[in-house]
Amino acid sequence: MTSPAYAVVNLEALQHNMQIVRKYAPNAKIMPVIKANAYGHGLLRIASALQSADAFAVARVDEGVQLRKAGIKNKITVLEGFSNINELEAILANRLDTVVHSFNQLNLIEARKELKACSIWLKVDTGMNRLGFNPTEFASAYQRLKCCPLIQGPINVMTHLANADDKHDTTSLKQIDLFNQTISTLLEEQRLETERSECSIANSAGILAWTESLADWVRPGIMLYGISPFPDCTGKQWQLKPVMGLYSRLIAVKTLDEGDKVGYSGTWTCKKPTRLGIIAIGYGDGYPRHAKEGTPILVNGLRVPLIGRVSMDMITVDLESQPNAKVGDSVTLWGDDLAIENIAIYSDTIPYTLACGITQRVRIIEYNESSTDH
Ligand SMILES: *Cc1c(COP(=O)(O)O)cnc(C)c1O
């Protein structure tokens, strides 16, 4: 028996979205961000599909180790780096590139005497105030790393934008300026050297909205999955194609009387005799618990509204507009014809959480045009 709830991961769309990254950042090397199980799309699936990428970025050491165990050969950057000696050893043993953002990490690197090559990204905090050295600490952190026999190759430098998804907020430009100022002396010193430090600033919103943030490397995450990083538009408006579609089917259809209530706490009351459909999807699959009444859902490709509360395994829709809908009919929760960005708005969240939140019991079906029979 197969679960009625399934997600289709469209690898053609993924390749298409890589081309859009290339279009916006034609001169940059691309480091697809595949942390958090590739935003719910499957870490190994997405890494395997993007093997031509210049590198990958993950958040945690264990994500990088998982990629190496699966035979992924690309460079892999660990964005959070390590926070203890065991994690540093795992980084070295698995040839992962680490972000170095704190003096705690610097001390651990300096204490590791034996030679074993490690290439790093030194992170500057230009205003996100999460990870990174302050601009005033940058020069001393750089010098200390430069003296470590462990460090191989040039020390690359990065920062992260805090508000790039707001196209009207100049915070991004201030961050980019501060970053460029912070590293200007270093780049000047390296002018005549053959190996120079490479820089990286842009996430998806930077790539699409802030050309000033395009440096040697870009770090696209959400846009690769076809989703807009901006709250006021959908990926489609950037020519992106959704990679994930979430689907299920109707498992019951019934007509209730005026005054009948639907679901936990009976938050929805029938104003007249109403035909309802019950769909096999719920927060146990990753459908958002906070989706509001009226959230659009496609039954046989036609929009119907969600009613009542989302439960763990089921939701209810009003089928008044679809008198012929019956048990077994197909349902789209989000995908090509129903933007995940809209579902996020109805759920008071961002599409990142919806994609990441798909749970284990959702079957994943890979779609790849070139691998299907014609
Ligand atoms: C997650 C992450 C990204 C990717 O961000 P998107 O908004 O998904 O493009 C890039 N850089 C860093 C440091 C991140 O943590």
Short mmCIF file of C-alpha atoms and ligand atoms in Angstrom, two decimals:
data_model
loop_
_atom_site.label_atom_id
_atom_site.label_comp_id
_atom_site.label_asym_id
_atom_site.label_seq_id
_atom_site.Cartn_x
_atom_site.Cartn_y
_atom_site.Cartn_z
CA MET A 1 0.00 0.00 0.00
CA THR A 2 1.28 3.44 -0.80
CA SER A 3 0.49 6.56 1.17
CA PRO A 4 -1.94 8.89 -0.61
CA ALA A 5 0.21 11.92 0.20
CA TYR A 6 3.16 12.37 -2.11
CA ALA A 7 5.50 15.05 -3.33
CA VAL A 8 6.89 15.25 -6.84
CA VAL A 9 10.42 16.62 -7.07
CA ASN A 10 10.98 17.92 -10.58
CA LEU A 11 14.68 17.73 -11.41
CA GLU A 12 14.15 19.41 -14.80
CA ALA A 13 12.82 22.44 -12.97
CA LEU A 14 15.88 22.36 -10.72
CA GLN A 15 18.20 22.47 -13.76
CA HIS A 16 16.13 25.27 -15.23
CA ASN A 17 16.46 27.27 -11.99
CA MET A 18 20.25 26.77 -12.08
CA GLN A 19 20.17 28.46 -15.49
CA ILE A 20 18.29 31.39 -13.97
CA VAL A 21 21.02 31.70 -11.32
CA ARG A 22 23.59 31.72 -14.15
CA LYS A 23 21.60 34.38 -15.97
CA TYR A 24 21.66 36.73 -12.96
CA ALA A 25 25.21 35.89 -11.86
CA PRO A 26 26.96 35.06 -15.16
CA ASN A 27 30.48 35.53 -13.82
CA ALA A 28 30.13 33.91 -10.42
CA LYS A 29 30.88 30.41 -9.24
CA ILE A 30 27.75 28.80 -7.83
CA MET A 31 27.47 27.10 -4.46
CA PRO A 32 23.95 25.61 -4.29
CA VAL A 33 22.72 25.64 -0.70
CA ILE A 34 21.35 22.19 0.11
CA LYS A 35 21.10 22.40 3.91
CA ALA A 36 18.07 21.03 5.79
CA ASN A 37 17.65 18.08 3.44
CA ALA A 38 17.91 20.46 0.47
CA TYR A 39 14.99 22.51 1.82
CA GLY A 40 12.95 19.30 2.09
CA HIS A 41 13.72 18.11 -1.46
CA GLY A 42 16.24 15.41 -0.44
CA LEU A 43 19.93 16.12 0.24
CA LEU A 44 21.41 13.34 -1.89
CA ARG A 45 18.80 13.63 -4.61
CA ILE A 46 19.56 17.32 -5.16
CA ALA A 47 23.33 16.93 -4.79
CA SER A 48 23.33 14.10 -7.36
CA ALA A 49 21.28 16.18 -9.76
CA LEU A 50 23.65 19.16 -9.44
CA GLN A 51 27.00 17.41 -9.71
CA SER A 52 28.33 20.04 -12.10
CA ALA A 53 28.07 22.68 -9.33
CA ASP A 54 31.32 24.37 -8.33
CA ALA A 55 30.62 23.48 -4.68
CA PHE A 56 27.76 22.79 -2.29
CA ALA A 57 26.87 24.55 0.94
CA VAL A 58 25.33 22.80 3.94
CA ALA A 59 24.68 24.15 7.43
CA ARG A 60 26.06 21.36 9.61
CA VAL A 61 29.04 19.05 9.64
CA ASP A 62 26.89 15.90 9.60
CA GLU A 63 25.18 17.06 6.40
CA GLY A 64 28.60 17.32 4.75
CA VAL A 65 29.65 13.90 6.06
CA GLN A 66 26.44 12.40 4.67
CA LEU A 67 27.28 13.80 1.22
CA ARG A 68 30.83 12.40 1.35
CA LYS A 69 29.56 8.97 2.50
CA ALA A 70 27.30 8.95 -0.55
CA GLY A 71 30.29 9.60 -2.79
CA ILE A 72 29.72 13.28 -3.61
CA LYS A 73 33.08 14.65 -4.77
CA ASN A 74 32.33 18.39 -5.08
CA LYS A 75 33.73 20.92 -2.66
CA ILE A 76 31.39 21.26 0.32
CA THR A 77 31.19 24.34 2.55
CA VAL A 78 29.87 23.92 6.10
CA LEU A 79 28.15 27.25 6.78
CA GLU A 80 27.98 26.94 10.57
CA GLY A 81 31.45 25.43 10.72
CA PHE A 82 32.49 23.34 13.71
CA SER A 83 31.99 24.06 17.38
CA ASN A 84 34.21 21.42 18.98
CA ILE A 85 37.28 19.33 18.22
CA ASN A 86 35.28 16.27 17.10
CA GLU A 87 33.51 18.30 14.47
CA LEU A 88 36.82 19.78 13.32
CA GLU A 89 38.24 16.27 12.97
CA ALA A 90 35.19 15.23 10.93
CA ILE A 91 35.70 18.26 8.68
CA LEU A 92 39.34 17.32 8.10
CA ALA A 93 38.65 13.61 7.63
CA ASN A 94 35.92 14.32 5.08
CA ARG A 95 37.70 17.14 3.23
CA LEU A 96 34.94 19.64 3.98
CA ASP A 97 35.53 23.39 3.70
CA THR A 98 34.60 25.14 6.91
CA VAL A 99 33.35 28.60 7.70
CA VAL A 100 35.37 30.16 10.52
CA HIS A 101 33.33 32.78 12.32
CA SER A 102 34.56 32.88 15.93
CA PHE A 103 37.65 33.04 18.13
CA ASN A 104 36.53 29.77 19.70
CA GLN A 105 37.00 28.11 16.31
CA LEU A 106 40.31 29.89 15.76
CA ASN A 107 41.62 28.50 19.05
CA LEU A 108 40.61 24.97 18.07
CA ILE A 109 42.33 25.31 14.69
CA GLU A 110 45.52 26.67 16.27
CA ALA A 111 45.55 23.82 18.79
CA ARG A 112 45.45 21.22 16.01
CA LYS A 113 49.18 20.83 15.32
CA GLU A 114 49.48 17.92 12.89
CA LEU A 115 49.31 18.77 9.25
CA LYS A 116 46.09 18.08 7.46
CA ALA A 117 44.86 20.43 4.78
CA CYS A 118 41.70 22.41 5.29
CA SER A 119 40.34 25.25 3.19
CA ILE A 120 38.18 27.83 4.83
CA TRP A 121 35.75 30.69 4.47
CA LEU A 122 36.39 33.46 6.97
CA LYS A 123 33.07 35.04 7.86
CA VAL A 124 32.61 38.74 8.52
CA ASP A 125 29.54 39.94 10.39
CA THR A 126 28.34 43.05 8.56
CA GLY A 127 25.03 43.44 10.35
CA MET A 128 23.21 40.12 10.51
CA ASN A 129 24.63 39.80 14.03
CA ARG A 130 24.48 36.04 13.98
CA LEU A 131 27.80 34.47 12.96
CA GLY A 132 31.05 36.17 11.99
CA PHE A 133 33.91 38.36 13.14
CA ASN A 134 33.26 42.07 13.51
CA PRO A 135 34.97 44.17 10.83
CA THR A 136 37.35 45.43 13.55
CA GLU A 137 38.38 41.84 14.37
CA PHE A 138 38.81 40.78 10.76
CA ALA A 139 42.49 41.65 10.25
CA SER A 140 43.65 39.85 13.40
CA ALA A 141 41.51 36.77 12.68
CA TYR A 142 42.91 36.68 9.15
CA GLN A 143 46.51 36.97 10.37
CA ARG A 144 46.06 34.20 12.93
CA LEU A 145 44.60 31.88 10.29
CA LYS A 146 47.37 32.77 7.88
CA CYS A 147 49.86 31.44 10.44
CA CYS A 148 48.12 28.07 10.82
CA PRO A 149 49.83 25.22 8.97
CA LEU A 150 46.42 23.55 8.80
CA ILE A 151 45.02 26.10 6.37
CA GLN A 152 45.42 25.31 2.71
CA GLY A 153 45.11 27.74 -0.17
CA PRO A 154 43.90 31.30 0.06
CA ILE A 155 41.54 32.20 2.88
CA ASN A 156 38.19 33.02 1.29
CA VAL A 157 35.94 35.66 2.79
CA MET A 158 32.17 35.83 3.11
CA THR A 159 29.30 37.66 4.72
CA HIS A 160 25.53 37.18 4.84
CA LEU A 161 22.81 39.73 4.06
CA ALA A 162 20.14 40.26 6.70
CA ASN A 163 17.45 42.00 4.70
CA ALA A 164 18.09 41.32 1.03
CA ASP A 165 14.48 40.24 0.50
CA ASP A 166 13.38 43.85 0.99
CA LYS A 167 14.18 45.50 -2.33
CA HIS A 168 13.64 48.99 -0.89
CA ASP A 169 15.75 48.70 2.26
CA THR A 170 19.28 50.02 1.82
CA THR A 171 20.61 47.84 4.66
CA SER A 172 21.94 45.45 2.00
CA LEU A 173 23.99 48.20 0.31
CA LYS A 174 25.41 49.25 3.69
CA GLN A 175 26.37 45.64 4.45
CA ILE A 176 28.01 45.22 1.03
CA ASP A 177 29.95 48.49 1.48
CA LEU A 178 31.11 47.50 4.94
CA PHE A 179 32.21 44.11 3.64
CA ASN A 180 34.15 45.63 0.75
CA GLN A 181 35.81 48.15 3.08
CA THR A 182 36.73 45.42 5.53
CA ILE A 183 38.54 43.33 2.94
CA SER A 184 39.95 46.16 0.79
CA THR A 185 43.39 46.21 2.42
CA LEU A 186 43.70 42.45 2.07
CA LEU A 187 42.71 42.46 -1.61
CA GLU A 188 45.15 45.34 -2.26
CA GLU A 189 47.97 43.35 -0.64
CA GLN A 190 47.09 40.34 -2.77
CA ARG A 191 47.05 42.33 -6.01
CA LEU A 192 50.27 40.82 -7.29
CA GLU A 193 49.82 37.34 -5.88
CA THR A 194 48.66 34.47 -8.08
CA GLU A 195 46.36 33.03 -5.41
CA ARG A 196 43.94 35.55 -4.02
CA SER A 197 41.08 35.34 -1.55
CA GLU A 198 37.67 34.76 -3.13
CA CYS A 199 34.56 36.49 -1.82
CA SER A 200 30.91 35.58 -1.38
CA ILE A 201 27.96 37.69 -0.28
CA ALA A 202 24.77 36.81 -2.15
CA ASN A 203 21.95 34.47 -1.19
CA SER A 204 18.97 34.12 -3.57
CA ALA A 205 17.58 37.58 -2.81
CA GLY A 206 21.03 39.09 -3.33
CA ILE A 207 21.40 37.33 -6.69
CA LEU A 208 18.02 38.57 -7.93
CA ALA A 209 17.82 42.07 -6.44
CA TRP A 210 21.29 43.33 -5.53
CA THR A 211 23.83 43.16 -8.35
CA GLU A 212 26.32 44.80 -5.95
CA SER A 213 26.30 41.55 -3.96
CA LEU A 214 27.51 39.37 -6.84
CA ALA A 215 31.10 38.43 -6.02
CA ASP A 216 33.34 35.46 -6.91
CA TRP A 217 30.79 33.04 -5.48
CA VAL A 218 27.02 33.13 -5.03
CA ARG A 219 25.05 30.96 -2.58
CA PRO A 220 21.54 30.36 -3.97
CA GLY A 221 19.16 28.38 -1.82
CA ILE A 222 15.44 28.98 -2.11
CA MET A 223 15.48 30.16 -5.75
CA LEU A 224 16.98 26.85 -6.88
CA TYR A 225 13.82 25.20 -5.64
CA GLY A 226 11.77 27.60 -7.74
CA ILE A 227 10.57 29.69 -4.83
CA SER A 228 10.75 33.47 -4.58
CA PRO A 229 12.84 34.85 -1.71
CA PHE A 230 10.66 37.97 -1.75
CA PRO A 231 7.40 38.03 0.18
CA ASP A 232 5.54 40.03 -2.47
CA CYS A 233 5.95 37.77 -5.50
CA THR A 234 6.17 34.18 -6.66
CA GLY A 235 9.04 32.33 -8.30
CA LYS A 236 7.15 32.43 -11.59
CA GLN A 237 7.68 36.20 -11.75
CA TRP A 238 11.43 35.50 -11.86
CA GLN A 239 11.00 32.75 -14.49
CA LEU A 240 11.70 30.16 -11.78
CA LYS A 241 9.87 26.82 -11.88
CA PRO A 242 8.65 25.11 -8.71
CA VAL A 243 10.65 21.96 -7.99
CA MET A 244 8.29 20.50 -5.39
CA GLY A 245 4.61 19.75 -5.80
CA LEU A 246 2.58 18.33 -2.90
CA TYR A 247 -0.37 16.11 -3.73
CA SER A 248 -2.93 13.78 -2.18
CA ARG A 249 -6.49 12.65 -2.83
CA LEU A 250 -10.04 12.85 -1.60
CA ILE A 251 -10.80 10.01 0.82
CA ALA A 252 -14.39 10.96 1.73
CA VAL A 253 -17.18 13.16 0.40
CA LYS A 254 -20.29 14.06 2.40
CA THR A 255 -23.09 16.58 2.70
CA LEU A 256 -23.68 18.28 6.05
CA ASP A 257 -26.77 20.14 7.26
CA GLU A 258 -27.04 23.79 8.10
CA GLY A 259 -25.55 24.34 11.57
CA ASP A 260 -23.23 21.31 11.50
CA LYS A 261 -19.68 22.01 12.61
CA VAL A 262 -16.47 20.77 11.02
CA GLY A 263 -13.26 19.51 12.58
CA TYR A 264 -11.56 19.96 15.95
CA SER A 265 -13.17 22.66 18.09
CA GLY A 266 -15.86 22.99 15.40
CA THR A 267 -14.41 26.25 14.15
CA TRP A 268 -16.43 26.12 10.91
CA THR A 269 -20.21 25.99 10.82
CA CYS A 270 -22.29 25.13 7.73
CA LYS A 271 -24.47 28.11 6.82
CA LYS A 272 -26.52 25.90 4.52
CA PRO A 273 -26.44 22.21 3.54
CA THR A 274 -22.89 21.85 2.22
CA ARG A 275 -20.96 19.25 0.31
CA LEU A 276 -17.53 18.65 1.83
CA GLY A 277 -14.45 16.72 0.86
CA ILE A 278 -11.95 15.14 3.23
CA ILE A 279 -8.35 15.03 1.95
CA ALA A 280 -5.57 12.78 3.21
CA ILE A 281 -3.03 15.44 4.15
CA GLY A 282 -2.33 17.13 7.48
CA TYR A 283 0.35 18.62 9.65
CA GLY A 284 1.72 15.08 10.08
CA ASP A 285 2.76 15.39 6.44
CA GLY A 286 3.99 18.94 6.75
CA TYR A 287 0.85 20.73 5.62
CA PRO A 288 0.77 23.87 7.80
CA ARG A 289 -1.36 23.59 10.93
CA HIS A 290 -2.04 27.33 10.77
CA ALA A 291 -3.45 27.39 7.23
CA LYS A 292 -6.44 29.71 7.48
CA GLU A 293 -10.01 29.08 6.42
CA GLY A 294 -10.14 29.84 2.70
CA THR A 295 -6.63 28.63 1.89
CA PRO A 296 -6.83 27.54 -1.76
CA ILE A 297 -6.55 23.84 -2.64
CA LEU A 298 -6.95 22.30 -6.10
CA VAL A 299 -9.35 19.39 -6.49
CA ASN A 300 -9.11 18.02 -10.04
CA GLY A 301 -7.26 21.22 -10.89
CA LEU A 302 -10.01 23.56 -9.65
CA ARG A 303 -9.70 25.81 -6.62
CA VAL A 304 -11.71 25.05 -3.50
CA PRO A 305 -11.36 26.60 -0.04
CA LEU A 306 -10.03 24.93 3.11
CA ILE A 307 -12.53 24.91 5.97
CA GLY A 308 -12.12 24.08 9.65
CA ARG A 309 -8.86 23.18 11.36
CA VAL A 310 -6.02 21.27 9.80
CA SER A 311 -5.61 17.99 11.68
CA MET A 312 -2.66 15.62 11.75
CA ASP A 313 -3.76 13.43 8.85
CA MET A 314 -6.64 15.24 7.19
CA ILE A 315 -8.08 18.51 6.03
CA THR A 316 -11.58 19.44 4.88
CA VAL A 317 -12.58 21.48 1.84
CA ASP A 318 -15.86 22.98 0.66
CA LEU A 319 -16.90 21.18 -2.54
CA GLU A 320 -19.94 23.33 -3.32
CA SER A 321 -18.31 24.51 -6.55
CA GLN A 322 -17.55 20.91 -7.56
CA PRO A 323 -20.67 18.74 -7.50
CA ASN A 324 -18.93 15.92 -9.38
CA ALA A 325 -15.87 15.56 -7.13
CA LYS A 326 -15.63 12.02 -5.72
CA VAL A 327 -13.48 9.80 -3.53
CA GLY A 328 -10.13 9.13 -5.16
CA ASP A 329 -9.96 12.44 -7.03
CA SER A 330 -6.59 14.10 -7.10
CA VAL A 331 -5.69 17.08 -4.95
CA THR A 332 -2.87 19.63 -5.22
CA LEU A 333 -1.73 21.33 -2.02
CA TRP A 334 0.97 23.31 -3.81
CA GLY A 335 2.88 22.98 -7.06
CA ASP A 336 2.89 24.24 -10.64
CA ASP A 337 -0.62 25.68 -10.60
CA LEU A 338 -0.82 26.66 -6.94
CA ALA A 339 2.12 28.71 -5.69
CA ILE A 340 3.65 27.59 -2.41
CA GLU A 341 4.27 31.31 -1.76
CA ASN A 342 0.48 31.84 -1.56
CA ILE A 343 -0.03 28.92 0.79
CA ALA A 344 2.69 30.43 3.00
CA ILE A 345 0.80 33.74 3.14
CA TYR A 346 -2.44 31.95 4.12
CA SER A 347 -0.46 30.17 6.86
CA ASP A 348 1.35 33.23 8.24
CA THR A 349 4.71 31.74 7.40
CA ILE A 350 7.32 31.78 4.64
CA PRO A 351 7.58 29.17 1.88
CA TYR A 352 10.96 28.04 3.28
CA THR A 353 9.22 26.47 6.29
CA LEU A 354 6.66 24.70 4.12
CA ALA A 355 9.27 23.11 1.84
CA CYS A 356 11.53 22.15 4.79
CA GLY A 357 8.59 20.79 6.75
CA ILE A 358 7.63 17.87 4.50
CA THR A 359 7.74 14.80 6.75
CA GLN A 360 9.05 11.27 6.35
CA ARG A 361 5.74 9.69 5.48
CA VAL A 362 5.30 11.78 2.35
CA ARG A 363 6.37 9.64 -0.60
CA ILE A 364 8.76 11.43 -2.92
CA ILE A 365 8.49 10.81 -6.63
CA GLU A 366 11.29 12.10 -8.82
CA TYR A 367 10.36 13.63 -12.11
CA ASN A 368 13.02 13.93 -14.75
CA GLU A 369 11.84 14.36 -18.31
CA SER A 370 14.97 12.85 -19.82
CA SER A 371 14.50 9.66 -17.81
CA THR A 372 10.86 9.04 -18.72
CA ASP A 373 9.71 7.13 -21.81
CA HIS A 374 8.11 9.00 -24.64
C1 LIG B 1 20.70 29.46 3.92
C2 LIG B 1 21.80 30.35 3.50
C3 LIG B 1 21.89 30.79 2.17
C4 LIG B 1 20.80 30.55 1.14
O1 LIG B 1 19.75 31.46 1.38
P1 LIG B 1 18.45 31.53 0.41
O2 LIG B 1 17.67 32.67 0.94
O3 LIG B 1 17.74 30.23 0.57
O4 LIG B 1 18.96 31.74 -0.96
C5 LIG B 1 23.03 31.49 1.80
N1 LIG B 1 24.00 31.78 2.70
C6 LIG B 1 23.91 31.41 3.99
C7 LIG B 1 25.01 31.76 4.93
C8 LIG B 1 22.81 30.70 4.44
O5 LIG B 1 22.73 30.35 5.72
#
